[in-house]
Amino acid sequence: MTCLIIQLNAVTNRHQASKYEHTALPQTQKTILKALSRIERIANIGHWYYDLKDNSLFWSEEVFRIHGLDFDDYTPNVDAAIDAYLPQDRETVELALSKAIEDKESFEFQKRIRRPGGEVRHVIARGECELDDKNTVTAIFGTIQDITKIKLQEELYELAALGSNAALWDWDVKKETLRWAGNSAEILGFKNKKDLPQTTEDFAIKLLHPDDRKKLNKAFVAHFKNQEEFAIDLRLSTTGKHYRWFKARAQAQWEANGRAIRICGSLNDVHDLVETQEKLAESNEGLREFATIAAHDLKAPLRSIGGFLQILKDKHIAALGDEALEYLDYSINGANDLGVLVEDLLQYASLQADGITPTEFNLDKMLKRSLRTMKATIKEKNAKIDFEKLPTVICDEHKITRLFYNLIENALKYSTKTRTPHIEIGYKKKINNYQFHIRDNGIGIPPEKCEDIFLMFQRLHKKTDYTGTGIGLAICKKTIALHGGQIWVESELDRGSTFFFTIPFEDDAKDGEKDGAKEEGQ
Ligand code: ADP
């Protein structure tokens, strides 16, 4: 090849290398040179030849392109070629060249050049010496490769790795090597990157909690064999003494035969989160205990107070004056209200502490049952209730029953005296969820209060007008939030309100009964 280039230099006026057609070279050589020029352009690698005898430098077309210089207007020379490198890189370049000549050895460096327009390009330059019979270096043949694109991608990857604040790893399964990126050393408690484990075995010994080994193996096997998602929590000893919780995520690469050859992943420190969750679980347990104690220790005495006051009133009604009777009524009502308040508060507290237990639940049967339970109130209010055949969904049956009950009870309670209460219950199947609605033609809610009423103790009326504790809708909101849904109301004052709520689908939700026709209620 060198011989071909020298020949080319000789026959073309040195820098017209692309104009092979006009040279005296044989056709086969012209074809080879054309192909070479094409390969260089495609691969972004140019070649150069530094002749030490006359201190001349030859550049192939691609070297000109890499330098952003015009093939016809520029004559390369060694000094200018070195000057093309950034000032801070020049010394290394000069050193590499002189060392190569001195030691008669090949060299390689990765540095940056600046084009005449100011654009910086990342290049890899490689070269090897040519020697004469007396073992003296006569020339250097070299290549220069523009790696700016790769370099920018690497920089982007490195920046993303640093920004993610995760330890990033790359395991070559065949070679059994482990590479790290980003802030891995710092995150895993090592002083230097080179101290990081270099094999998975090393990782298991140096970092992994012995009790988590099985779990990690299982996750690898499930991912490699069945391509299951790899996302587990592990304990790693980042200080050599104490373990911290990390979330490990990974993605493998498989060969055509299904064998995993590489797996890359991240380790995120989630220790504080796990600790907070543990504390939360503890405090939930405390809350649950409180709720149970309160249920027994508060409800029972309250019931006795109310009961005995009632007995006192019934037995001694004749002996009591009007004023005493009035006070007694206040006390009985107060005890009853307190009982309801305690009951509602307990419900809210236990909702917070217990979360939900989702199962497949036939809402249609539940609704019919609930309406039967409310039959007396419905009759008393002379209410008309229309409802669709509701679907079977995955939800917490007790809590969702309670929610329907609360909303229907409110729709009955907040009816007007001037209109026959009419309540409609239905749903729509949306893309990700079921959207239910309970519509009434009652007193309505001012638009500016439509969000507030879902907060604890938010009531828009006096107790004497409408009884209640102001907790019911807060319970509904919490219930729906625990199901991953949303609840809201659309209302017009004195026209009525529609409460909407959604219950997201579960993969295995059974919605076979969703197409039920509208049925008339009671
Ligand atoms: P409670 O009914 O015990 O007061 P809720 O939390 O169930 O408590 O409701 C909060 C407030 O929202 C009620 O006090 C009432 O003012 C208003 N509200 C709830 N449902 C309706 C409805 N269907 N129509 C009109 N107002 C309603």
Coordinates of C-alpha atoms and ligand atoms in Angstrom, one line a residue:
M1 CA 0.0 0.0 0.0
T2 CA 2.8 2.4 0.9
C3 CA 4.4 1.7 -2.4
L4 CA 1.1 2.5 -4.1
I5 CA 0.8 5.8 -2.3
I6 CA 4.4 6.8 -3.1
Q7 CA 3.7 5.9 -6.6
L8 CA 0.5 8.0 -6.5
N9 CA 2.4 10.9 -5.0
A10 CA 4.9 10.8 -7.7
V11 CA 2.5 10.7 -10.6
T12 CA -0.2 13.0 -9.4
N13 CA 1.0 16.5 -8.6
R14 CA 1.2 15.3 -5.0
H15 CA -2.1 16.6 -3.7
Q16 CA -4.5 15.7 -6.5
A17 CA -5.0 12.2 -5.2
S18 CA -8.7 12.0 -6.1
K19 CA -8.2 12.8 -9.7
Y20 CA -6.9 9.3 -10.5
E21 CA -8.6 9.3 -13.8
H22 CA -6.1 11.9 -15.1
T23 CA -3.0 10.1 -14.0
A24 CA -0.8 7.7 -15.8
L25 CA -1.6 4.9 -13.3
P26 CA -2.7 1.6 -14.7
Q27 CA -6.5 1.0 -14.6
T28 CA -6.4 -1.7 -11.9
Q29 CA -4.5 0.6 -9.6
K30 CA -6.9 3.5 -10.3
T31 CA -9.8 1.2 -9.4
I32 CA -8.1 0.1 -6.1
L33 CA -7.3 3.7 -5.2
K34 CA -10.9 4.8 -6.0
A35 CA -12.2 2.0 -3.8
L36 CA -9.8 3.0 -1.0
S37 CA -10.9 6.6 -1.2
R38 CA -14.5 5.4 -1.0
I39 CA -13.8 3.1 2.0
E40 CA -12.0 6.0 3.8
R41 CA -14.9 8.3 3.3
I42 CA -17.5 5.8 4.5
A43 CA -15.4 4.7 7.5
N44 CA -14.3 8.3 8.3
I45 CA -10.7 7.1 8.4
G46 CA -8.0 8.9 6.3
H47 CA -4.4 7.9 5.8
W48 CA -1.3 10.0 5.7
Y49 CA 2.4 9.5 4.9
Y50 CA 5.2 11.5 6.5
D51 CA 8.4 11.2 4.6
L52 CA 11.3 12.1 6.9
K53 CA 13.7 12.3 4.1
D54 CA 12.3 15.5 2.6
N55 CA 10.0 16.3 5.5
S56 CA 7.0 16.1 3.3
L57 CA 3.5 15.1 4.3
F58 CA 0.9 13.4 2.2
W59 CA -2.8 13.4 3.2
S60 CA -5.5 11.3 1.6
E61 CA -8.7 13.1 0.7
E62 CA -10.4 11.9 3.9
V63 CA -7.7 13.5 6.0
F64 CA -8.5 16.8 4.3
R65 CA -12.2 16.3 5.0
I66 CA -11.5 15.5 8.7
H67 CA -9.5 18.7 9.0
G68 CA -12.2 20.7 7.2
L69 CA -9.6 21.8 4.6
D70 CA -10.0 22.1 0.9
F71 CA -8.1 19.5 -1.1
D72 CA -7.2 21.9 -3.9
D73 CA -6.1 24.9 -1.8
Y74 CA -4.1 23.4 1.0
T75 CA -0.7 21.8 1.1
P76 CA -0.2 19.8 4.2
N77 CA 3.0 20.0 6.2
V78 CA 4.0 18.5 9.5
D79 CA 4.1 21.7 11.6
A80 CA 0.7 22.8 10.4
A81 CA -0.7 19.3 11.0
I82 CA 0.5 19.4 14.6
D83 CA -0.8 23.0 15.0
A84 CA -4.2 21.7 14.0
Y85 CA -4.5 20.0 17.4
L86 CA -5.8 21.9 20.3
P87 CA -2.9 23.8 22.1
Q88 CA -3.3 21.6 25.2
D89 CA -3.0 18.4 23.1
R90 CA -0.1 19.4 20.9
E91 CA 2.7 18.4 23.3
T92 CA 1.4 14.9 23.6
V93 CA 1.2 14.7 19.8
E94 CA 4.7 15.9 19.3
L95 CA 6.0 13.5 22.0
A96 CA 4.2 10.6 20.4
L97 CA 5.8 11.3 17.0
S98 CA 9.3 11.8 18.3
K99 CA 9.1 8.8 20.6
A100 CA 7.9 6.7 17.7
I101 CA 10.8 7.8 15.6
E102 CA 13.3 7.3 18.4
D103 CA 12.0 3.9 19.5
K104 CA 11.1 2.8 15.9
E105 CA 7.7 1.8 17.2
S106 CA 4.1 2.3 16.3
F107 CA 1.9 4.8 18.3
E108 CA -1.7 5.7 18.9
F109 CA -3.3 8.7 20.5
Q110 CA -6.8 10.1 20.9
K111 CA -6.9 13.9 20.7
R112 CA -8.8 16.9 19.4
I113 CA -8.2 19.0 16.3
R114 CA -9.8 22.4 15.5
R115 CA -11.0 23.0 12.0
P116 CA -10.4 26.5 10.4
G117 CA -14.0 27.4 11.2
G118 CA -13.4 26.7 14.9
E119 CA -15.2 23.3 15.1
V120 CA -13.5 20.8 17.3
R121 CA -13.3 17.2 16.2
H122 CA -12.2 14.1 18.2
V123 CA -9.7 11.9 16.3
I124 CA -7.7 8.8 16.8
A125 CA -4.3 8.9 15.1
R126 CA -2.3 5.8 14.6
G127 CA 1.1 5.3 12.9
E128 CA 3.9 3.0 12.3
C129 CA 7.5 3.6 11.2
E130 CA 9.1 2.6 8.0
L131 CA 12.8 1.6 8.2
D132 CA 15.5 1.4 5.6
D133 CA 18.2 -1.3 5.4
K134 CA 20.2 0.5 8.0
N135 CA 17.3 0.3 10.4
T136 CA 16.8 4.1 10.2
V137 CA 13.3 5.5 10.3
T138 CA 12.6 7.0 6.9
A139 CA 8.9 7.6 7.1
I140 CA 5.7 7.2 9.1
F141 CA 2.6 5.7 7.7
G142 CA -0.5 6.6 9.6
T143 CA -4.2 6.9 9.8
I144 CA -6.5 9.4 11.4
Q145 CA -10.1 8.5 12.3
D146 CA -12.8 11.0 13.1
I147 CA -14.6 9.7 16.2
T148 CA -16.5 12.8 17.1
K149 CA -19.9 11.1 16.8
I150 CA -18.9 8.2 19.0
K151 CA -17.3 10.6 21.4
L152 CA -20.4 12.8 21.7
Q153 CA -22.5 9.7 22.3
E154 CA -20.0 8.5 25.0
E155 CA -20.1 12.0 26.6
L156 CA -23.9 11.9 26.5
Y157 CA -23.9 8.4 28.0
E158 CA -21.4 9.5 30.7
L159 CA -23.4 12.6 31.5
A160 CA -26.6 10.6 31.7
A161 CA -24.8 8.1 33.9
L162 CA -23.6 10.8 36.2
G163 CA -26.9 12.6 36.2
S164 CA -28.9 9.4 37.0
N165 CA -26.9 9.1 40.3
A166 CA -27.0 5.4 39.8
A167 CA -24.2 2.8 39.7
L168 CA -24.3 1.5 36.1
W169 CA -22.8 -1.8 35.2
D170 CA -22.2 -3.9 32.1
W171 CA -21.7 -7.6 32.5
D172 CA -20.1 -9.6 29.6
V173 CA -21.6 -13.0 30.4
K174 CA -19.2 -14.9 28.1
K175 CA -16.0 -13.2 29.2
E176 CA -17.3 -12.9 32.8
T177 CA -16.2 -9.3 33.0
L178 CA -18.0 -6.5 34.8
R179 CA -17.6 -2.8 33.7
W180 CA -18.9 0.2 35.5
A181 CA -19.9 3.7 34.5
G182 CA -20.9 7.0 36.0
N183 CA -20.4 7.6 39.7
S184 CA -20.4 3.9 40.4
A185 CA -17.4 4.0 42.7
E186 CA -18.7 6.8 44.8
I187 CA -22.2 5.4 45.0
L188 CA -21.0 2.0 46.1
G189 CA -18.5 3.4 48.6
F190 CA -15.2 2.8 46.8
K191 CA -12.4 5.4 46.6
N192 CA -11.4 4.6 43.0
K193 CA -13.2 3.1 40.0
K194 CA -10.5 0.4 39.7
D195 CA -11.5 -0.9 43.2
L196 CA -14.9 -1.8 41.9
P197 CA -15.6 -5.6 41.5
Q198 CA -14.4 -6.8 38.2
T199 CA -16.5 -10.0 38.1
T200 CA -19.9 -11.0 39.3
E201 CA -18.3 -13.4 41.8
D202 CA -16.2 -10.5 43.1
F203 CA -19.4 -8.4 43.3
A204 CA -21.2 -11.1 45.4
I205 CA -18.2 -11.5 47.8
K206 CA -17.4 -7.8 48.2
L207 CA -20.8 -6.2 48.2
L208 CA -23.8 -8.4 48.3
H209 CA -25.6 -9.3 51.5
P210 CA -25.3 -13.1 51.8
D211 CA -29.1 -13.4 52.3
D212 CA -29.7 -11.7 49.0
R213 CA -27.6 -14.0 46.8
K214 CA -30.4 -16.5 46.1
K215 CA -32.7 -13.7 45.2
L216 CA -30.3 -12.2 42.8
N217 CA -29.6 -15.6 41.1
K218 CA -33.3 -16.2 40.8
A219 CA -33.8 -12.9 39.2
F220 CA -31.0 -13.5 36.7
V221 CA -32.3 -16.9 35.8
A222 CA -35.9 -15.6 35.3
H223 CA -34.6 -12.8 33.1
F224 CA -32.2 -14.8 31.1
K225 CA -34.5 -17.8 30.5
N226 CA -38.0 -16.3 30.5
Q227 CA -37.1 -12.7 29.7
E228 CA -38.9 -11.6 32.9
E229 CA -38.5 -8.0 34.1
F230 CA -35.4 -7.6 36.2
A231 CA -36.1 -5.3 39.1
I232 CA -35.3 -6.3 42.6
D233 CA -34.2 -4.8 45.9
L234 CA -30.8 -5.8 47.2
R235 CA -28.6 -5.0 50.2
L236 CA -25.1 -3.9 49.4
S237 CA -22.3 -3.2 51.9
T238 CA -21.2 0.2 50.7
T239 CA -19.0 1.0 53.6
G240 CA -17.7 -2.5 54.1
K241 CA -19.7 -2.7 57.4
H242 CA -23.2 -1.5 56.9
Y243 CA -25.6 -2.6 54.3
R244 CA -27.8 -0.2 52.3
W245 CA -30.8 -1.1 50.1
F246 CA -30.4 -0.7 46.4
K247 CA -33.0 -1.1 43.6
A248 CA -31.4 -3.2 40.9
R249 CA -32.7 -3.0 37.3
A250 CA -31.2 -4.7 34.2
Q251 CA -31.7 -5.6 30.6
A252 CA -30.0 -8.5 28.9
Q253 CA -29.0 -9.0 25.3
W254 CA -29.6 -12.5 23.8
E255 CA -28.0 -14.4 21.0
A256 CA -30.1 -15.9 18.2
N257 CA -30.0 -19.2 20.1
G258 CA -31.6 -17.5 23.1
R259 CA -28.4 -17.4 25.2
A260 CA -27.9 -14.2 27.1
I261 CA -24.5 -12.7 26.2
R262 CA -24.6 -9.4 27.9
I263 CA -26.6 -7.7 30.6
C264 CA -26.5 -4.0 31.5
G265 CA -28.2 -2.5 34.6
S266 CA -28.3 0.1 37.2
L267 CA -28.2 0.2 41.0
N268 CA -30.1 3.0 42.7
D269 CA -29.7 3.7 46.4
V270 CA -33.2 3.4 47.8
H271 CA -32.2 2.9 51.4
D272 CA -33.9 6.0 52.8
L273 CA -37.0 5.2 50.9
V274 CA -37.1 1.6 52.3
E275 CA -36.4 2.9 55.8
T276 CA -39.3 5.4 55.4
Q277 CA -41.5 2.7 54.2
E278 CA -40.6 0.6 57.2
K279 CA -41.3 3.5 59.5
L280 CA -44.6 4.1 57.7
A281 CA -45.5 0.4 58.2
E282 CA -44.6 0.7 61.9
S283 CA -46.7 3.8 62.3
N284 CA -49.6 2.2 60.3
E285 CA -49.4 -0.7 62.7
G286 CA -49.6 1.9 65.6
L287 CA -52.5 3.5 64.0
R288 CA -54.2 0.1 63.5
E289 CA -53.7 -0.6 67.2
F290 CA -55.0 2.8 68.1
A291 CA -58.1 2.2 65.9
T292 CA -58.8 -1.1 67.6
I293 CA -58.4 0.2 71.1
A294 CA -60.4 3.3 70.3
A295 CA -63.1 1.1 68.7
H296 CA -63.6 -0.8 72.0
D297 CA -62.6 1.8 74.6
L298 CA -64.4 4.8 73.1
K299 CA -67.5 3.3 71.4
A300 CA -68.7 1.2 74.3
P301 CA -68.7 4.0 77.0
L302 CA -70.3 6.3 74.4
R303 CA -73.0 3.8 73.8
S304 CA -73.7 3.5 77.5
I305 CA -73.8 7.3 78.0
G306 CA -76.3 7.6 75.2
G307 CA -78.3 4.6 76.4
F308 CA -78.5 5.7 80.1
L309 CA -79.4 9.2 79.2
Q310 CA -82.2 7.8 77.1
I311 CA -83.4 5.6 80.0
L312 CA -83.2 8.6 82.3
K313 CA -85.4 10.5 80.0
D314 CA -87.9 7.7 79.4
K315 CA -88.2 6.8 83.1
H316 CA -88.3 10.2 84.6
I317 CA -89.9 12.2 81.9
A318 CA -92.8 13.2 84.2
A319 CA -90.5 14.4 87.0
L320 CA -88.2 16.4 84.7
G321 CA -89.0 20.0 83.9
D322 CA -88.9 21.4 80.3
E323 CA -85.5 22.8 80.7
A324 CA -84.0 19.6 82.1
L325 CA -85.6 17.6 79.2
E326 CA -84.2 20.0 76.7
Y327 CA -80.7 19.6 78.2
L328 CA -81.2 15.8 78.2
D329 CA -82.1 15.9 74.5
Y330 CA -79.0 17.9 73.7
S331 CA -76.9 15.4 75.7
I332 CA -78.5 12.3 73.9
N333 CA -78.0 13.9 70.5
G334 CA -74.4 14.9 71.4
A335 CA -73.6 11.3 72.5
N336 CA -75.1 9.9 69.3
D337 CA -73.3 12.4 67.1
L338 CA -70.1 11.6 68.9
G339 CA -70.7 7.9 68.3
V340 CA -71.1 8.5 64.6
L341 CA -68.0 10.7 64.5
V342 CA -65.9 8.1 66.3
E343 CA -67.2 5.5 63.9
D344 CA -66.3 7.6 60.8
L345 CA -62.9 8.5 62.2
L346 CA -62.2 4.9 62.9
Q347 CA -63.1 4.0 59.4
Y348 CA -60.8 6.7 58.0
A349 CA -58.0 5.6 60.3
S350 CA -58.3 2.0 59.4
L351 CA -58.4 2.8 55.7
Q352 CA -55.1 4.6 56.1
A353 CA -53.6 1.8 58.1
D354 CA -54.9 -1.3 56.3
G355 CA -54.8 -0.2 52.7
I356 CA -57.0 -2.3 50.4
T357 CA -57.4 -6.0 49.6
P358 CA -58.4 -6.2 46.0
T359 CA -60.5 -9.2 44.8
E360 CA -62.8 -9.8 41.9
F361 CA -66.1 -8.2 42.9
N362 CA -69.5 -8.2 41.3
L363 CA -70.7 -4.6 41.7
D364 CA -74.1 -5.3 40.3
K365 CA -75.0 -7.8 43.1
M366 CA -73.4 -5.4 45.6
L367 CA -75.5 -2.5 44.4
K368 CA -78.8 -4.4 44.5
R369 CA -77.9 -5.6 48.0
S370 CA -77.1 -2.0 49.1
L371 CA -80.3 -0.6 47.7
R372 CA -82.3 -3.3 49.6
T373 CA -80.5 -2.1 52.8
M374 CA -81.5 1.5 52.1
K375 CA -85.1 0.6 51.2
A376 CA -86.6 2.4 54.2
T377 CA -84.9 5.7 53.4
I378 CA -85.6 5.4 49.7
K379 CA -89.3 4.8 50.5
E380 CA -89.4 7.6 53.0
K381 CA -87.9 10.0 50.5
N382 CA -90.1 8.6 47.7
A383 CA -86.9 8.4 45.6
K384 CA -86.7 7.0 42.1
I385 CA -83.4 5.1 41.5
D386 CA -82.3 4.1 38.0
F387 CA -79.2 2.0 37.6
E388 CA -77.3 0.1 35.0
K389 CA -76.1 -3.4 35.3
L390 CA -72.7 -2.8 36.8
P391 CA -69.5 -4.8 35.9
T392 CA -67.3 -7.1 37.9
V393 CA -64.1 -5.3 38.8
I394 CA -61.0 -5.9 40.9
C395 CA -61.4 -3.9 44.0
D396 CA -61.7 -4.0 47.8
E397 CA -65.2 -5.2 48.2
H398 CA -65.9 -3.8 51.7
K399 CA -64.4 -0.4 50.9
I400 CA -66.1 0.0 47.5
T401 CA -69.4 -1.1 49.0
R402 CA -69.0 1.6 51.6
L403 CA -68.2 4.1 48.9
F404 CA -71.4 3.4 46.9
Y405 CA -73.3 3.5 50.1
N406 CA -71.9 6.9 51.1
L407 CA -72.5 8.5 47.7
I408 CA -76.1 7.1 47.4
E409 CA -76.8 8.1 51.0
N410 CA -75.6 11.6 50.3
A411 CA -77.7 11.8 47.1
L412 CA -80.8 10.9 49.1
K413 CA -79.8 13.1 52.0
Y414 CA -79.1 16.3 50.0
S415 CA -82.3 16.1 48.0
T416 CA -84.7 19.1 47.7
K417 CA -88.1 19.2 49.3
T418 CA -89.5 20.6 46.0
R419 CA -88.5 17.7 43.7
T420 CA -89.0 14.0 43.9
P421 CA -85.4 12.7 44.4
H422 CA -84.2 10.9 41.3
I423 CA -80.9 9.1 41.4
E424 CA -79.1 7.5 38.4
I425 CA -76.2 5.1 38.8
G426 CA -74.1 4.0 35.8
Y427 CA -70.7 3.6 34.3
K428 CA -68.6 3.9 31.2
K429 CA -65.8 1.6 30.1
K430 CA -62.8 3.9 29.3
I431 CA -59.4 3.0 27.9
N432 CA -57.7 2.3 31.3
N433 CA -60.6 2.2 33.7
Y434 CA -64.2 2.0 34.6
Q435 CA -65.7 5.4 35.2
F436 CA -68.8 5.3 37.5
H437 CA -71.3 8.0 38.2
I438 CA -74.0 8.7 40.8
R439 CA -76.2 11.5 39.7
D440 CA -78.9 13.2 41.8
N441 CA -81.3 16.1 41.2
G442 CA -80.8 17.5 44.7
I443 CA -79.6 20.8 46.2
G444 CA -76.4 20.9 44.3
I445 CA -73.0 22.3 45.3
P446 CA -71.5 25.7 44.6
P447 CA -68.7 25.3 41.9
E448 CA -66.0 26.8 44.2
K449 CA -66.7 24.1 46.8
C450 CA -66.6 21.1 44.5
E451 CA -63.0 20.3 45.6
D452 CA -63.2 21.3 49.2
I453 CA -66.0 18.8 50.1
F454 CA -63.6 15.9 49.7
L455 CA -61.5 17.2 52.6
M456 CA -62.0 16.1 56.2
F457 CA -64.8 17.9 58.1
Q458 CA -65.8 20.0 55.2
R459 CA -69.6 20.6 55.4
L460 CA -71.6 23.1 53.5
H461 CA -74.6 23.0 55.8
K462 CA -75.5 23.3 59.5
K463 CA -76.1 20.1 61.4
T464 CA -79.6 21.2 62.1
D465 CA -80.3 21.2 58.4
Y466 CA -78.5 18.1 57.3
T467 CA -76.9 15.6 59.8
G468 CA -73.4 14.4 59.1
T469 CA -69.8 14.5 60.2
G470 CA -68.1 15.8 57.0
I471 CA -65.9 12.7 56.8
G472 CA -67.8 10.5 54.3
L473 CA -66.4 12.1 51.1
A474 CA -62.8 12.1 52.6
I475 CA -63.2 8.4 53.1
C476 CA -64.4 8.0 49.5
K477 CA -61.5 10.0 48.2
K478 CA -59.0 7.9 50.2
T479 CA -60.7 4.7 49.0
I480 CA -60.4 5.7 45.4
A481 CA -56.9 6.9 45.7
L482 CA -55.9 3.5 47.2
H483 CA -57.4 1.9 44.1
G484 CA -55.3 4.2 41.9
G485 CA -58.4 6.0 40.6
Q486 CA -59.9 9.5 40.8
I487 CA -63.0 11.0 42.3
W488 CA -64.7 14.3 41.5
V489 CA -68.0 16.0 41.3
E490 CA -69.8 18.1 38.7
S491 CA -72.7 20.1 40.1
E492 CA -75.1 23.0 39.6
L493 CA -76.6 24.7 42.5
D494 CA -80.2 23.8 43.0
R495 CA -80.2 21.5 39.9
G496 CA -78.2 18.5 41.2
S497 CA -74.8 16.8 41.4
T498 CA -73.0 14.0 39.6
F499 CA -70.2 12.3 41.5
F500 CA -67.7 10.5 39.3
F501 CA -65.0 8.0 40.2
T502 CA -62.7 5.7 38.4
I503 CA -61.4 2.2 39.1
P504 CA -58.4 1.2 36.9
F505 CA -58.5 -2.1 35.2
E506 CA -56.4 -5.0 36.5
D507 CA -55.0 -7.3 33.8
D508 CA -57.2 -10.2 35.0
A509 CA -60.3 -8.1 35.7
K510 CA -63.4 -9.9 34.8
D511 CA -65.7 -7.7 32.9
G512 CA -67.9 -10.4 31.4
E513 CA -71.1 -8.8 32.8
K514 CA -70.3 -5.3 31.6
D515 CA -72.9 -5.3 28.8
G516 CA -75.9 -5.5 31.1
A517 CA -79.0 -3.5 30.0
K518 CA -80.4 -0.7 32.1
E519 CA -82.6 -1.9 34.9
E520 CA -85.2 0.0 36.7
G521 CA -84.6 0.3 40.5
Q522 CA -87.1 0.6 43.2
Ligands
ADP1 P1 -71.5 14.6 55.5 O1 -72.5 14.2 54.5 O2 -71.4 13.7 56.6 O3 -71.6 16.1 55.9 P2 -69.6 14.2 53.4 O4 -68.1 14.2 53.5 O5 -70.3 13.0 52.9 O6 -70.1 14.5 54.8 O7 -70.0 15.4 52.5 C1 -69.4 16.7 52.7 C2 -70.3 17.8 52.3 O8 -70.4 17.8 50.9 C3 -71.7 17.7 52.8 O9 -71.7 18.2 54.1 C4 -72.5 18.4 51.8 O10 -72.4 19.8 52.1 C5 -71.8 18.2 50.5 N1 -72.4 17.1 49.7 C6 -72.0 15.8 49.7 N2 -72.8 15.1 48.8 C7 -73.7 16.0 48.3 C8 -74.7 15.9 47.3 N3 -75.0 14.7 46.7 N4 -75.4 17.0 47.0 C9 -75.1 18.2 47.6 N5 -74.1 18.3 48.5 C10 -73.4 17.3 48.9

